[in-house]
CSV table of C-alpha atoms and ligand atoms in Angstrom, one decimal:
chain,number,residue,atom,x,y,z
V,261,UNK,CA,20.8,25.6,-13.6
V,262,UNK,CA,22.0,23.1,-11.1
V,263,UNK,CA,19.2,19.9,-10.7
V,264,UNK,CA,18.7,19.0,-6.9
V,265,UNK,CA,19.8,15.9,-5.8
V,266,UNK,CA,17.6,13.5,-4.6
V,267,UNK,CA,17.7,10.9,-1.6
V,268,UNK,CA,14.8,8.6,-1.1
V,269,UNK,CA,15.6,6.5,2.1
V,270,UNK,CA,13.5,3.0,1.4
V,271,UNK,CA,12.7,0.7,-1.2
V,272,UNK,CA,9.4,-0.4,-0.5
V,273,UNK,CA,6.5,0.2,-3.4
V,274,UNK,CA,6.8,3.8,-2.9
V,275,UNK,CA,10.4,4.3,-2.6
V,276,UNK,CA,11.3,2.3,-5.4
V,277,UNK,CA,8.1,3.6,-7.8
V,278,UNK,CA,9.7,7.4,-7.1
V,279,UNK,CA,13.4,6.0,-8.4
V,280,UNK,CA,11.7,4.8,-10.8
V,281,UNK,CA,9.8,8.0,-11.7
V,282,UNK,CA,12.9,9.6,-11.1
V,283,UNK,CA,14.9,7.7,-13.4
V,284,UNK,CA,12.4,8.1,-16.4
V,285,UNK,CA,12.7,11.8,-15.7
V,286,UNK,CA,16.1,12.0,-16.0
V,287,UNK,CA,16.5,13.8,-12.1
V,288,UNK,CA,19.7,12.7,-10.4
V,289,UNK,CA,18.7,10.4,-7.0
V,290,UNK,CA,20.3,7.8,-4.7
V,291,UNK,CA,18.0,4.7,-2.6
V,292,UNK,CA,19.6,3.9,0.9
V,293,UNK,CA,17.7,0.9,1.9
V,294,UNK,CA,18.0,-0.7,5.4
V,295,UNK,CA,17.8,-4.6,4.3
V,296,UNK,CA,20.5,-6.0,2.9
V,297,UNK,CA,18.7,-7.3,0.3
V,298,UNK,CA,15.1,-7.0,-0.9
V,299,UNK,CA,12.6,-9.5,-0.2
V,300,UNK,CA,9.0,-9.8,0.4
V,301,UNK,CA,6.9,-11.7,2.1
V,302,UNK,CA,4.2,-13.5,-0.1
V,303,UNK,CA,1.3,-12.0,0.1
V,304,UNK,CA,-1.0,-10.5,-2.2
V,305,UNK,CA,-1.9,-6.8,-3.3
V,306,UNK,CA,-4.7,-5.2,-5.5
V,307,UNK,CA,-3.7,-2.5,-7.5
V,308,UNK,CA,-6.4,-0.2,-8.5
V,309,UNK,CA,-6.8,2.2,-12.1
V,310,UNK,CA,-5.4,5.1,-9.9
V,311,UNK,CA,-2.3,3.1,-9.4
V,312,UNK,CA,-2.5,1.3,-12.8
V,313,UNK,CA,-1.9,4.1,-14.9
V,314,UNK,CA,0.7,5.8,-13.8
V,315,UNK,CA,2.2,2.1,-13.8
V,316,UNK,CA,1.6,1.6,-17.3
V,317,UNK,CA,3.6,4.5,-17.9
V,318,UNK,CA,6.7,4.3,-16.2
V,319,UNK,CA,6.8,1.0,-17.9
V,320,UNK,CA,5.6,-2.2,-16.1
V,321,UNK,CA,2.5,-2.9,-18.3
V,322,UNK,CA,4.1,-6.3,-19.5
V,323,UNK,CA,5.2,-7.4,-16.0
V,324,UNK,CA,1.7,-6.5,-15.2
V,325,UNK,CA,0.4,-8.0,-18.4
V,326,UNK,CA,2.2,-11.8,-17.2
V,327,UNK,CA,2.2,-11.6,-13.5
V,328,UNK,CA,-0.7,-10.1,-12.2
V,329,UNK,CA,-4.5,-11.0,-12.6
V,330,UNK,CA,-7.3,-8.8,-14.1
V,331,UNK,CA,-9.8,-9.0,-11.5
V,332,UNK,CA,-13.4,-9.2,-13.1
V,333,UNK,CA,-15.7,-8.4,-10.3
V,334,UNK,CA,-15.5,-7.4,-6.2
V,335,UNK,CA,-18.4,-9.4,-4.1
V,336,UNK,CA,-19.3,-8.8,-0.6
V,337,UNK,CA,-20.7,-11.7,1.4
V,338,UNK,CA,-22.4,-11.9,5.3
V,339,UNK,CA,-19.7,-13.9,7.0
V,340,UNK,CA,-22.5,-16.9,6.8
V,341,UNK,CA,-22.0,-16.1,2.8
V,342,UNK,CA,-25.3,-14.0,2.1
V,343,UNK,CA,-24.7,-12.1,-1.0
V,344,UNK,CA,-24.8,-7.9,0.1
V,345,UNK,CA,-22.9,-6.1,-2.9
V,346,UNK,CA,-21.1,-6.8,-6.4
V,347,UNK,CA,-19.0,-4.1,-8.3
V,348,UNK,CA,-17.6,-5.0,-12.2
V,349,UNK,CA,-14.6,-4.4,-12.1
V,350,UNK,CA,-13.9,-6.0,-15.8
V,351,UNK,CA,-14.1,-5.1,-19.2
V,352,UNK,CA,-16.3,-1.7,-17.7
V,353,UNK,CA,-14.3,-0.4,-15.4
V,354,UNK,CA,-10.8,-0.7,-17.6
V,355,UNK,CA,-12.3,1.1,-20.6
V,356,UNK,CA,-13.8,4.1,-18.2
V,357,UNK,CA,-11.1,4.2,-16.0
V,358,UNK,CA,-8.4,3.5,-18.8
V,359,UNK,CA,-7.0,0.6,-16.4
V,360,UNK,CA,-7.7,-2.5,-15.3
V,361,UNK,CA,-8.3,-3.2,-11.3
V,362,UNK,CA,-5.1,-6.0,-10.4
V,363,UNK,CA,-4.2,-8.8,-7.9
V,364,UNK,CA,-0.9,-9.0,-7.8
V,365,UNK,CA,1.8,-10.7,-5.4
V,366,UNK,CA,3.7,-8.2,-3.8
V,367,UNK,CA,7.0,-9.4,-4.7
V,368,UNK,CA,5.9,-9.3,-8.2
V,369,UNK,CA,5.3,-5.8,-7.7
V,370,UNK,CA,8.6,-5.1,-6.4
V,371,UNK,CA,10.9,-6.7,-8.8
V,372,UNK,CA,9.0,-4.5,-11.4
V,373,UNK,CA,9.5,-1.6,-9.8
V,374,UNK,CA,13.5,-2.4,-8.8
V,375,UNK,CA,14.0,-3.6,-13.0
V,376,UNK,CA,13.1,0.3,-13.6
V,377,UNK,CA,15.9,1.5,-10.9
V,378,UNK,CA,19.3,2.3,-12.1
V,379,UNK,CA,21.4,-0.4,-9.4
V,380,UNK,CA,24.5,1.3,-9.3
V,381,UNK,CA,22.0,3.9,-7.1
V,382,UNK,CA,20.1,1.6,-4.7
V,383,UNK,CA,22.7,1.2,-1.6
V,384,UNK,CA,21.4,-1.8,0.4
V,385,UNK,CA,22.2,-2.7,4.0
V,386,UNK,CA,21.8,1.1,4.8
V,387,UNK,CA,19.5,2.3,7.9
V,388,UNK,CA,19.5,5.5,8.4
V,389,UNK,CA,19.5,7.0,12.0
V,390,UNK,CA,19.4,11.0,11.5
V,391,UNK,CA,18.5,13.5,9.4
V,392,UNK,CA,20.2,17.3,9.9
V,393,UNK,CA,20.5,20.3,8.1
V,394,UNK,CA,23.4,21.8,6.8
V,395,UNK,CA,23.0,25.2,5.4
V,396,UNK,CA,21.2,24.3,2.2
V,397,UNK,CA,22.0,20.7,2.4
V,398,UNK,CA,20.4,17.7,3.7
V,399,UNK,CA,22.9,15.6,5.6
V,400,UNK,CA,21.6,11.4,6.3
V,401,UNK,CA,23.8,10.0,9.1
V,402,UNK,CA,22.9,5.4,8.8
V,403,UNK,CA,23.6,3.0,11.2
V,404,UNK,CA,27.2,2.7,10.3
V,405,UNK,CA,28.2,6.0,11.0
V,406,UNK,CA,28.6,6.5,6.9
V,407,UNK,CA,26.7,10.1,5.9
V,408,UNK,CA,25.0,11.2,2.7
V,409,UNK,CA,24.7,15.0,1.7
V,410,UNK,CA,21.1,15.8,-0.4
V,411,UNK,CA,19.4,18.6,-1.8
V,412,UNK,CA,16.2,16.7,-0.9
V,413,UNK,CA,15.2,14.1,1.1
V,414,UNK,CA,12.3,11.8,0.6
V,415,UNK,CA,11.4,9.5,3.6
V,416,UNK,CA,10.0,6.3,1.9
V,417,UNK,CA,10.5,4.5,5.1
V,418,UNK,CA,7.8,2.9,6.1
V,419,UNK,CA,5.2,3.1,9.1
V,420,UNK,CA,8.2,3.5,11.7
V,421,UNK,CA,9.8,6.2,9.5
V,422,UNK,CA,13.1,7.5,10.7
V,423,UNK,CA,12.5,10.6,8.5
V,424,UNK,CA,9.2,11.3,10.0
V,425,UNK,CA,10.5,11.3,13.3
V,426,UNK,CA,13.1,13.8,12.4
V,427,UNK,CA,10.0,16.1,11.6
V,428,UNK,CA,7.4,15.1,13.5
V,429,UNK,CA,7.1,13.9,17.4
V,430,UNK,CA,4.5,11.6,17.2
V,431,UNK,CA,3.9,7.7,17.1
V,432,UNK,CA,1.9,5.1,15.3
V,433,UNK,CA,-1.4,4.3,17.2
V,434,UNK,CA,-2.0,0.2,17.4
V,435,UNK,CA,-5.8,-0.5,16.4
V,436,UNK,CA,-6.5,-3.4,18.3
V,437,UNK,CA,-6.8,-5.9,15.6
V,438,UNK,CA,-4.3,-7.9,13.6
V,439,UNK,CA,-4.1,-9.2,10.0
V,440,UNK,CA,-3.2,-12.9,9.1
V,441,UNK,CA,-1.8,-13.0,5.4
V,442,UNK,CA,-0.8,-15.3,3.3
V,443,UNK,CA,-0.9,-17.3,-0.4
V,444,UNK,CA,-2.3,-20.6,-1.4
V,445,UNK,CA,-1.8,-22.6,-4.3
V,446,UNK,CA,-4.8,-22.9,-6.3
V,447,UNK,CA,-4.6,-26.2,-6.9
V,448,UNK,CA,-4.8,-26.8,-3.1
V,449,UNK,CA,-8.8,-25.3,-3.6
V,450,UNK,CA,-11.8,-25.8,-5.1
V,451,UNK,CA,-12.5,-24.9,-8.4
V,452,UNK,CA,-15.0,-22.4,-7.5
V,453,UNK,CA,-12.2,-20.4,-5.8
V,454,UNK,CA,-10.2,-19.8,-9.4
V,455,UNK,CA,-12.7,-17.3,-10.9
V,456,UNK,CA,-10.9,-13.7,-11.5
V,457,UNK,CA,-13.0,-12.4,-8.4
V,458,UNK,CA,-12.0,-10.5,-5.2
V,459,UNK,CA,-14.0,-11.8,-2.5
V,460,UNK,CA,-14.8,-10.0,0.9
V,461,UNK,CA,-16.9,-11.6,3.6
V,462,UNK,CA,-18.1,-9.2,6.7
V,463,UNK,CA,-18.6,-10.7,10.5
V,464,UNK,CA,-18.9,-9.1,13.7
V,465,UNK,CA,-15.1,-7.7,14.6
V,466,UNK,CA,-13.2,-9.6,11.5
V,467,UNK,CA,-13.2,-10.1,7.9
V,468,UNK,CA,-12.0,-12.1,5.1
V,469,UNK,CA,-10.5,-11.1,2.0
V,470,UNK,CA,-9.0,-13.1,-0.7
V,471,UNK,CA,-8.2,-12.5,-4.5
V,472,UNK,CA,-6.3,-14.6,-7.1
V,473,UNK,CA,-2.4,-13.4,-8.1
V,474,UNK,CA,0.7,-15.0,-9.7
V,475,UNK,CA,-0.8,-15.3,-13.2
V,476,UNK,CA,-3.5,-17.2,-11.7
V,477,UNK,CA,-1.7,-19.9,-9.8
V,478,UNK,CA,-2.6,-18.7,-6.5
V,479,UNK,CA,-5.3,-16.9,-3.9
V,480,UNK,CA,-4.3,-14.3,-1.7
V,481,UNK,CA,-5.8,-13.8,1.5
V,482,UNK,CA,-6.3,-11.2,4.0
V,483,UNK,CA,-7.9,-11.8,7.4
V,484,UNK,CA,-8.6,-9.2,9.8
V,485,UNK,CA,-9.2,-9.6,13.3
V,486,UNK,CA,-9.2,-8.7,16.8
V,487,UNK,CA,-5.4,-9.1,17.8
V,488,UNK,CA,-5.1,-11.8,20.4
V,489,UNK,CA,-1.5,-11.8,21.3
V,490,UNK,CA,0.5,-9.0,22.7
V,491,UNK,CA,1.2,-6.3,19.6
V,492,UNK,CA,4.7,-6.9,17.5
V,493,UNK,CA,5.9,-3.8,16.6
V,494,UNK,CA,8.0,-5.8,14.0
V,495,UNK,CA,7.1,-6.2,10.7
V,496,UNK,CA,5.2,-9.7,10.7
V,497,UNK,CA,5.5,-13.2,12.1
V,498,UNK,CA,5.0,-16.4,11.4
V,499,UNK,CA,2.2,-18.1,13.2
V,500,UNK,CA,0.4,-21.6,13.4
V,501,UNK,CA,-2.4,-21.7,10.3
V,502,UNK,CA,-4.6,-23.3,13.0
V,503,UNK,CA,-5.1,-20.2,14.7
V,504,UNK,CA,-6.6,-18.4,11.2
V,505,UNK,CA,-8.7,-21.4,10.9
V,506,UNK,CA,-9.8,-20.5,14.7
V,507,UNK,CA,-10.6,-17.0,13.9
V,508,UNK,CA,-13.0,-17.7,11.5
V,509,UNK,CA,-14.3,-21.0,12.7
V,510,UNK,CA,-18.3,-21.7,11.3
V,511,UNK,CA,-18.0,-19.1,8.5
V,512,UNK,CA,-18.7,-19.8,4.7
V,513,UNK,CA,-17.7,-22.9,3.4
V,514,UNK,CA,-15.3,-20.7,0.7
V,515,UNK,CA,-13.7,-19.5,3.6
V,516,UNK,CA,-12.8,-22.3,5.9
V,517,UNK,CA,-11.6,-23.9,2.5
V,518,UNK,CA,-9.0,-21.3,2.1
V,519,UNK,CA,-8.0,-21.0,5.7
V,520,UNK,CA,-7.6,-25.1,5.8
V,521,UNK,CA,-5.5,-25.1,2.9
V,522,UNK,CA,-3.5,-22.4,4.2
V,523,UNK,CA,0.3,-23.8,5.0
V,524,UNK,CA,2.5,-20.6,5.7
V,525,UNK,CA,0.9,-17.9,7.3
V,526,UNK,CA,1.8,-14.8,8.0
V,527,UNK,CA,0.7,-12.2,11.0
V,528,UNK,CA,1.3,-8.5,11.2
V,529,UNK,CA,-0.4,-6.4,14.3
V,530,UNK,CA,-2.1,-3.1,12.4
V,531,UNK,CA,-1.2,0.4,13.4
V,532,UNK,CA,-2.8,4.0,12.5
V,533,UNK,CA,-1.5,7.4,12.2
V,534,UNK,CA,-3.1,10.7,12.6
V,535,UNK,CA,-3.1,12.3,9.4
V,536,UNK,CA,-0.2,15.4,9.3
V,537,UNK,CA,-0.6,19.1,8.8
V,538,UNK,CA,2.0,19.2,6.8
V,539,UNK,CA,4.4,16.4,4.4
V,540,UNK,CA,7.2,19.2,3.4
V,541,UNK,CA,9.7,21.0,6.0
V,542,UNK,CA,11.8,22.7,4.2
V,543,UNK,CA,14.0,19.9,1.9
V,544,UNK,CA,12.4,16.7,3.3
V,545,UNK,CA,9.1,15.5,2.7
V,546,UNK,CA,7.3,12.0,2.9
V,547,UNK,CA,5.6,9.8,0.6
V,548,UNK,CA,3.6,6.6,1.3
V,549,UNK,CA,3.4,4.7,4.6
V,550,UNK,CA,5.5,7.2,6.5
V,551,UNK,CA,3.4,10.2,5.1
V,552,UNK,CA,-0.3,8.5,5.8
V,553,UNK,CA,-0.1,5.1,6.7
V,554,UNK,CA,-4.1,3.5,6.5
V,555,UNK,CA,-5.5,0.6,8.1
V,556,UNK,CA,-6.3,-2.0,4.8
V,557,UNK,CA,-9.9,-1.3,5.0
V,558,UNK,CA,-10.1,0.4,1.3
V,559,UNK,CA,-7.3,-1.6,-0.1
V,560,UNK,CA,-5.3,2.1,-0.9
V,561,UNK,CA,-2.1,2.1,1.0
V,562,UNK,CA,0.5,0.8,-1.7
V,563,UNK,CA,-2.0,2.8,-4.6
V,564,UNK,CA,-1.1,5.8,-3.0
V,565,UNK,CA,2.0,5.0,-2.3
V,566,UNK,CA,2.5,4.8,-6.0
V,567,UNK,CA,0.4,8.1,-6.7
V,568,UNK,CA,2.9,9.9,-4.4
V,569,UNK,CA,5.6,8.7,-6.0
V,570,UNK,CA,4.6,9.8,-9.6
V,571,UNK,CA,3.4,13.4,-8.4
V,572,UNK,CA,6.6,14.3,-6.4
V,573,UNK,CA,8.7,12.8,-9.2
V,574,UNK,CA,6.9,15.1,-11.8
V,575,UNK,CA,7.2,18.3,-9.4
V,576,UNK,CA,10.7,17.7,-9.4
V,577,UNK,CA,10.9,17.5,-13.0
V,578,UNK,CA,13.1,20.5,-14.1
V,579,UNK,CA,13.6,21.5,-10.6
V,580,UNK,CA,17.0,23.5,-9.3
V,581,UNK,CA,18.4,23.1,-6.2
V,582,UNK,CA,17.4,26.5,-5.0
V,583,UNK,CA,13.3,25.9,-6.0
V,584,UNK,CA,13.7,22.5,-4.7
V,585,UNK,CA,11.7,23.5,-1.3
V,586,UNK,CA,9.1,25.2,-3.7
V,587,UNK,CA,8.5,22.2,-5.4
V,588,UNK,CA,8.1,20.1,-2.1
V,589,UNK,CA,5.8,22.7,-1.3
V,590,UNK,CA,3.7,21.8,-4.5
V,591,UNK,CA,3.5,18.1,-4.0
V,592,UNK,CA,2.5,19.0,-0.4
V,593,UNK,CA,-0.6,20.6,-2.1
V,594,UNK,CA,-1.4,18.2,-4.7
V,595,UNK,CA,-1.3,15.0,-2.6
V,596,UNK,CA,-2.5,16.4,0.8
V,597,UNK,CA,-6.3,17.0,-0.1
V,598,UNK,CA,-6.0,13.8,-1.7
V,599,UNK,CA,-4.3,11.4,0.7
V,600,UNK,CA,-6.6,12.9,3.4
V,601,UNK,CA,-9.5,11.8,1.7
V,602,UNK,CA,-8.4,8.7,1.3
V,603,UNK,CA,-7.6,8.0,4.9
V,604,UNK,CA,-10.8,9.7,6.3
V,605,UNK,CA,-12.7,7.2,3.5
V,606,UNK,CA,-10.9,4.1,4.9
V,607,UNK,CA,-11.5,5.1,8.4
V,608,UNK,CA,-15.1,5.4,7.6
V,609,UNK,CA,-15.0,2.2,6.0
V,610,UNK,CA,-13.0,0.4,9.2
V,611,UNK,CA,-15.8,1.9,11.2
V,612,UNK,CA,-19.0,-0.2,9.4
V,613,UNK,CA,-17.3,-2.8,8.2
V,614,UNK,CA,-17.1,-5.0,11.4
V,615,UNK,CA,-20.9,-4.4,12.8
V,616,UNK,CA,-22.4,-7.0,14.1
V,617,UNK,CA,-25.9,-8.6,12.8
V,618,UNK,CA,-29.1,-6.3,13.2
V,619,UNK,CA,-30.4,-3.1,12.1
V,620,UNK,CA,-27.2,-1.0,11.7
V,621,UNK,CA,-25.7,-3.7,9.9
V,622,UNK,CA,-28.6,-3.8,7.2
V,623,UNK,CA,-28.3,-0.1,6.7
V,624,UNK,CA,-24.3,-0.8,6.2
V,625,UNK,CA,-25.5,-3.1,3.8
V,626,UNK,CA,-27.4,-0.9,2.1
V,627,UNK,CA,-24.7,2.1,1.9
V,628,UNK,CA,-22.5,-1.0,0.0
V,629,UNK,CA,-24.8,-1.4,-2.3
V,630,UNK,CA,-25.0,1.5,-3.8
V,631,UNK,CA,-20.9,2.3,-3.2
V,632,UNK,CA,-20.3,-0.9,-5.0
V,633,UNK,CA,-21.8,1.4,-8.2
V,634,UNK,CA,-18.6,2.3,-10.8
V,635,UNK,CA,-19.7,5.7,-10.8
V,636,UNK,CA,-19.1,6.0,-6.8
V,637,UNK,CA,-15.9,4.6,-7.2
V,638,UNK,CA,-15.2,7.5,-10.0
V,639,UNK,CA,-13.5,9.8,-7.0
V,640,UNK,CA,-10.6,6.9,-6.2
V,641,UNK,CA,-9.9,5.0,-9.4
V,642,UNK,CA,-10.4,8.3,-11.6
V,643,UNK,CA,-7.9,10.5,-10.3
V,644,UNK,CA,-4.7,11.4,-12.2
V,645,UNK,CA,-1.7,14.0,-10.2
V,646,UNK,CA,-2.5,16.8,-11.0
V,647,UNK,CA,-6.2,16.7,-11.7
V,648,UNK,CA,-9.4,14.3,-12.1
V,649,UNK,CA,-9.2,12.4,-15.3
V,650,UNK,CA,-12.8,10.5,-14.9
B,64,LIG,C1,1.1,-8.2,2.7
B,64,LIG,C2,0.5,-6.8,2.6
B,64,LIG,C3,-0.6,-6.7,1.7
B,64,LIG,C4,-1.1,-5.4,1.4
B,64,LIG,N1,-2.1,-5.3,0.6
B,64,LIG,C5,-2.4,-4.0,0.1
B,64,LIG,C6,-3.4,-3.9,-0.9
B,64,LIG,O1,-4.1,-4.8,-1.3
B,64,LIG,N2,-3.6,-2.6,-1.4
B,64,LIG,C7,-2.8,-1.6,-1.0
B,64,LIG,O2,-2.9,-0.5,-1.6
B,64,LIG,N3,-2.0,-1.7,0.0
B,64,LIG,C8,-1.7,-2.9,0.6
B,64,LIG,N4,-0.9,-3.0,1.6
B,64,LIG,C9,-0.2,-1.8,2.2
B,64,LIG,C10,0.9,-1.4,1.3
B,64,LIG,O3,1.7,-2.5,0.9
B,64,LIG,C11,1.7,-0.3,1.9
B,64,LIG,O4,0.8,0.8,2.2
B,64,LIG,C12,2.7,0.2,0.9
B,64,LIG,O5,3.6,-0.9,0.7
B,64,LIG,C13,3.5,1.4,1.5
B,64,LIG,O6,4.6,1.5,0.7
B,64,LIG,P1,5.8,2.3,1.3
B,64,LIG,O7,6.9,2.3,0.3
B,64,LIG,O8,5.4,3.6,1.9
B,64,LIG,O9,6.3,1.5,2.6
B,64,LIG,P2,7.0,0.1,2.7
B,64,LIG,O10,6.5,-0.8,1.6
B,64,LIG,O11,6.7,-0.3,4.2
B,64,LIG,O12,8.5,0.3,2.5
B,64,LIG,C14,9.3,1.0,3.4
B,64,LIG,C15,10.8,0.6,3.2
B,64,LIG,O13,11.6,1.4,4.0
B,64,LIG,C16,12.6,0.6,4.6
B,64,LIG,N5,13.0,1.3,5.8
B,64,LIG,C17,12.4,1.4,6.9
B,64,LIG,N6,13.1,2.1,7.8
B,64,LIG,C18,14.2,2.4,7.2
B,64,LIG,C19,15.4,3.1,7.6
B,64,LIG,N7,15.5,3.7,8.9
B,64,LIG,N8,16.4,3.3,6.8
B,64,LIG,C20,16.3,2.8,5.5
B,64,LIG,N9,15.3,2.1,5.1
B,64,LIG,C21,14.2,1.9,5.9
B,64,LIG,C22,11.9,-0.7,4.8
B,64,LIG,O14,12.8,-1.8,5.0
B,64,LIG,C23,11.1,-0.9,3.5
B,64,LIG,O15,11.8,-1.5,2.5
B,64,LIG,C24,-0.4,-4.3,2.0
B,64,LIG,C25,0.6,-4.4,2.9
B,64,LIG,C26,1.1,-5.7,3.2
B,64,LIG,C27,2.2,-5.9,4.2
């Protein structure tokens, strides 16, 4: 029996956690990445126990060990700093979910997951431009005119994923609000700001999120807000810290103190999807971003990335090239009811999150309260491919 050969086109989280899946499995693949080299822009991540796990076991518990932070608790604020909600998310939440919840910088992340990728198989400087069947092959055509024949193809690319729109005619939907991103030293804040905590503050139209990563050496922040410059479909820019510091003028003192200290700041305009019908035609299928991109309401969008990449690398497992679409087929039905729910949740969550102050706002507040209970976060942080492990 003849194993299928795999192409995943992108090296993002999720590309480069399936190689690495891959890899560990022993199933024969090849990354065509369009940068010519892979960098990241600082910013931070947090990694949930869903994501955690499966991380553990292809391998990256020490880089995750040394680089990232165990978070010990989540806390909501009022944008004026008015406690609303608290989860644990310390020594109780990493015995039941058999994880701890990270911060992590995302370059971190991604030099973990490329040290678990065999090199001579990651071909940089490689956009692809089409994707076409050949009888039971796969054929990639990239920018410069070079072509790559596959048993199965795995579009990792992203929001604007070429592979998607070789399956699908649609387009990514802009939200109307932006996200300013960024790192600061800790040293450059005040001590309150080093405890293992991810903060969230909730104001009319915008909020603020900010966590520490880099072993502790630094707080990441996330600040979301009505866009209020034309939208950049490219992946970020670089913008003036004073306009952050604008955006959240007169909120908690926490706040300002991070966005003052702020010295490189980064600005990415936010886009949605409709969720698909279906993430398998034939040989091809998607995984992260390009499959269900979500607005960073519920913090999910690398996680799942990363749950993708460990469920289609196990259906693959064993795989010949003739069941290949079979086993696309399965992944389709494992992840879909999942990624689906995930989406709908964070949509739900984008929805209440920005109210203004009054009576709807105090029933929100409520709602957190009682989501901010371990056991309701049992559906997200429990589940294992496959099945629910908590
Ligand atoms: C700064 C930041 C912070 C975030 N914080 C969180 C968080 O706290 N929690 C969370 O879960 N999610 C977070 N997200 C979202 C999360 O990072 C994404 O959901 C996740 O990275 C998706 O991974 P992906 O591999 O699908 O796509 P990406 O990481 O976007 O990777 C796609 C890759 O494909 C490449 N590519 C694109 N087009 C082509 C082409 N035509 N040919 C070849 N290669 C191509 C790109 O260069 C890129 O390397 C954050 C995102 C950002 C930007």
């Amino acid at each position: 029996m003849s194993s299928p050969r795999v192409a995943v086109v992108g090296a993002g989280i999720g590309g480069l956690a399936l190689a690495a899946a891959l890899d560990a499995a022993g199933t024969a693949y090849e990354v065509f990445e369009r940068a010519d080299r892979l960098t990241e822009v600082g910013a931070g991540v947090q990694l949930s126990p869903n994501a955690v796990r499966p991380l553990h076991r292809l391998g990256l518990r020490p880089t995750l060990d040394s680089r990232a932070v165990r978070l010990a608790a989540a806390q909501i604020h009022g944008w004026s700093g008015r406690p609303v909600a608290r989860t644990e998310l310390g020594a109780a939440c990493e015995v039941r979910f058999g994880a701890p919840y990270l911060g992590m910088h995302r370059a971190d992340l991604r030099d973990a997951l490329h040290a678990r990728v065999d090199p001579t198989r990651l071909h940089l400087g490689r956009p692809l431009t089409r994707v076409d069947r050949d009888g039971e092959e796969v054929v990639l055509t990239f920018a410069d005119g070079r072509t790559h024949r596959a048993d199965v193809v795995v579009g990792a690319d992203g929001l604007r994923s070429a592979v998607r729109a070789a399956l699908v005619p649609d387009t990514p939907v802009f939200s109307g609000l932006g996200v300013f991103r960024g790192l600061v030293p800790m040293d450059r804040l005040p001590a309150g700001a080093r405890a293992p905590v991810a903060r969230m503050w909730l104001g009319p139209g915008r909020h603020f999120v900010c966590y520490p990563v880099s072993g502790g050496r630094a707080l990441g922040f996330a600040a979301i807000a009505p866009l209020r410059r034309p939208p950049v479909e490219s992946w970020s820019v670089t913008v003036d810290p004073a306009e952050l510091v604008a955006a959240f003028d007169g909120w908690h003192a926490p706040v300002a103190a991070v966005a003052q200290a702020a010295r490189e700041v980064r600005y990415w305009a936010l886009w949605d999807r409709e969720p698909l019908t279906a993430l398998s035609v034939g040989r091809v299928t998607l995984l992260g971003d390009a499959a269900h991109p979500m607005l960073p309401f519920l913090a999910q969008g690398a996680n799942q990335a990363v749950e993708d990449a460990v469920e289609l690398a196990s259906c693959l497992t064993g795989a010949s090239r003739a069941d290949a679409p079979d086993r696309l087929l399965r992944y389709q039905r494992q992840r879909m009811p999942r990624t689906t729910a995930v989406q709908s949740a964070s949509r739900a969550q984008a929805r209440h999150m920005h109210l203004a102050d009054g009576p709807e706002q105090a029933a929100r507040d409520v709602a957190l309260r009682q989501a901010a209970d371990l056991d309701a976060r049992a559906w997200l942080y429990g589940y294992e491919p496959g099945g629910v492990a908590a």
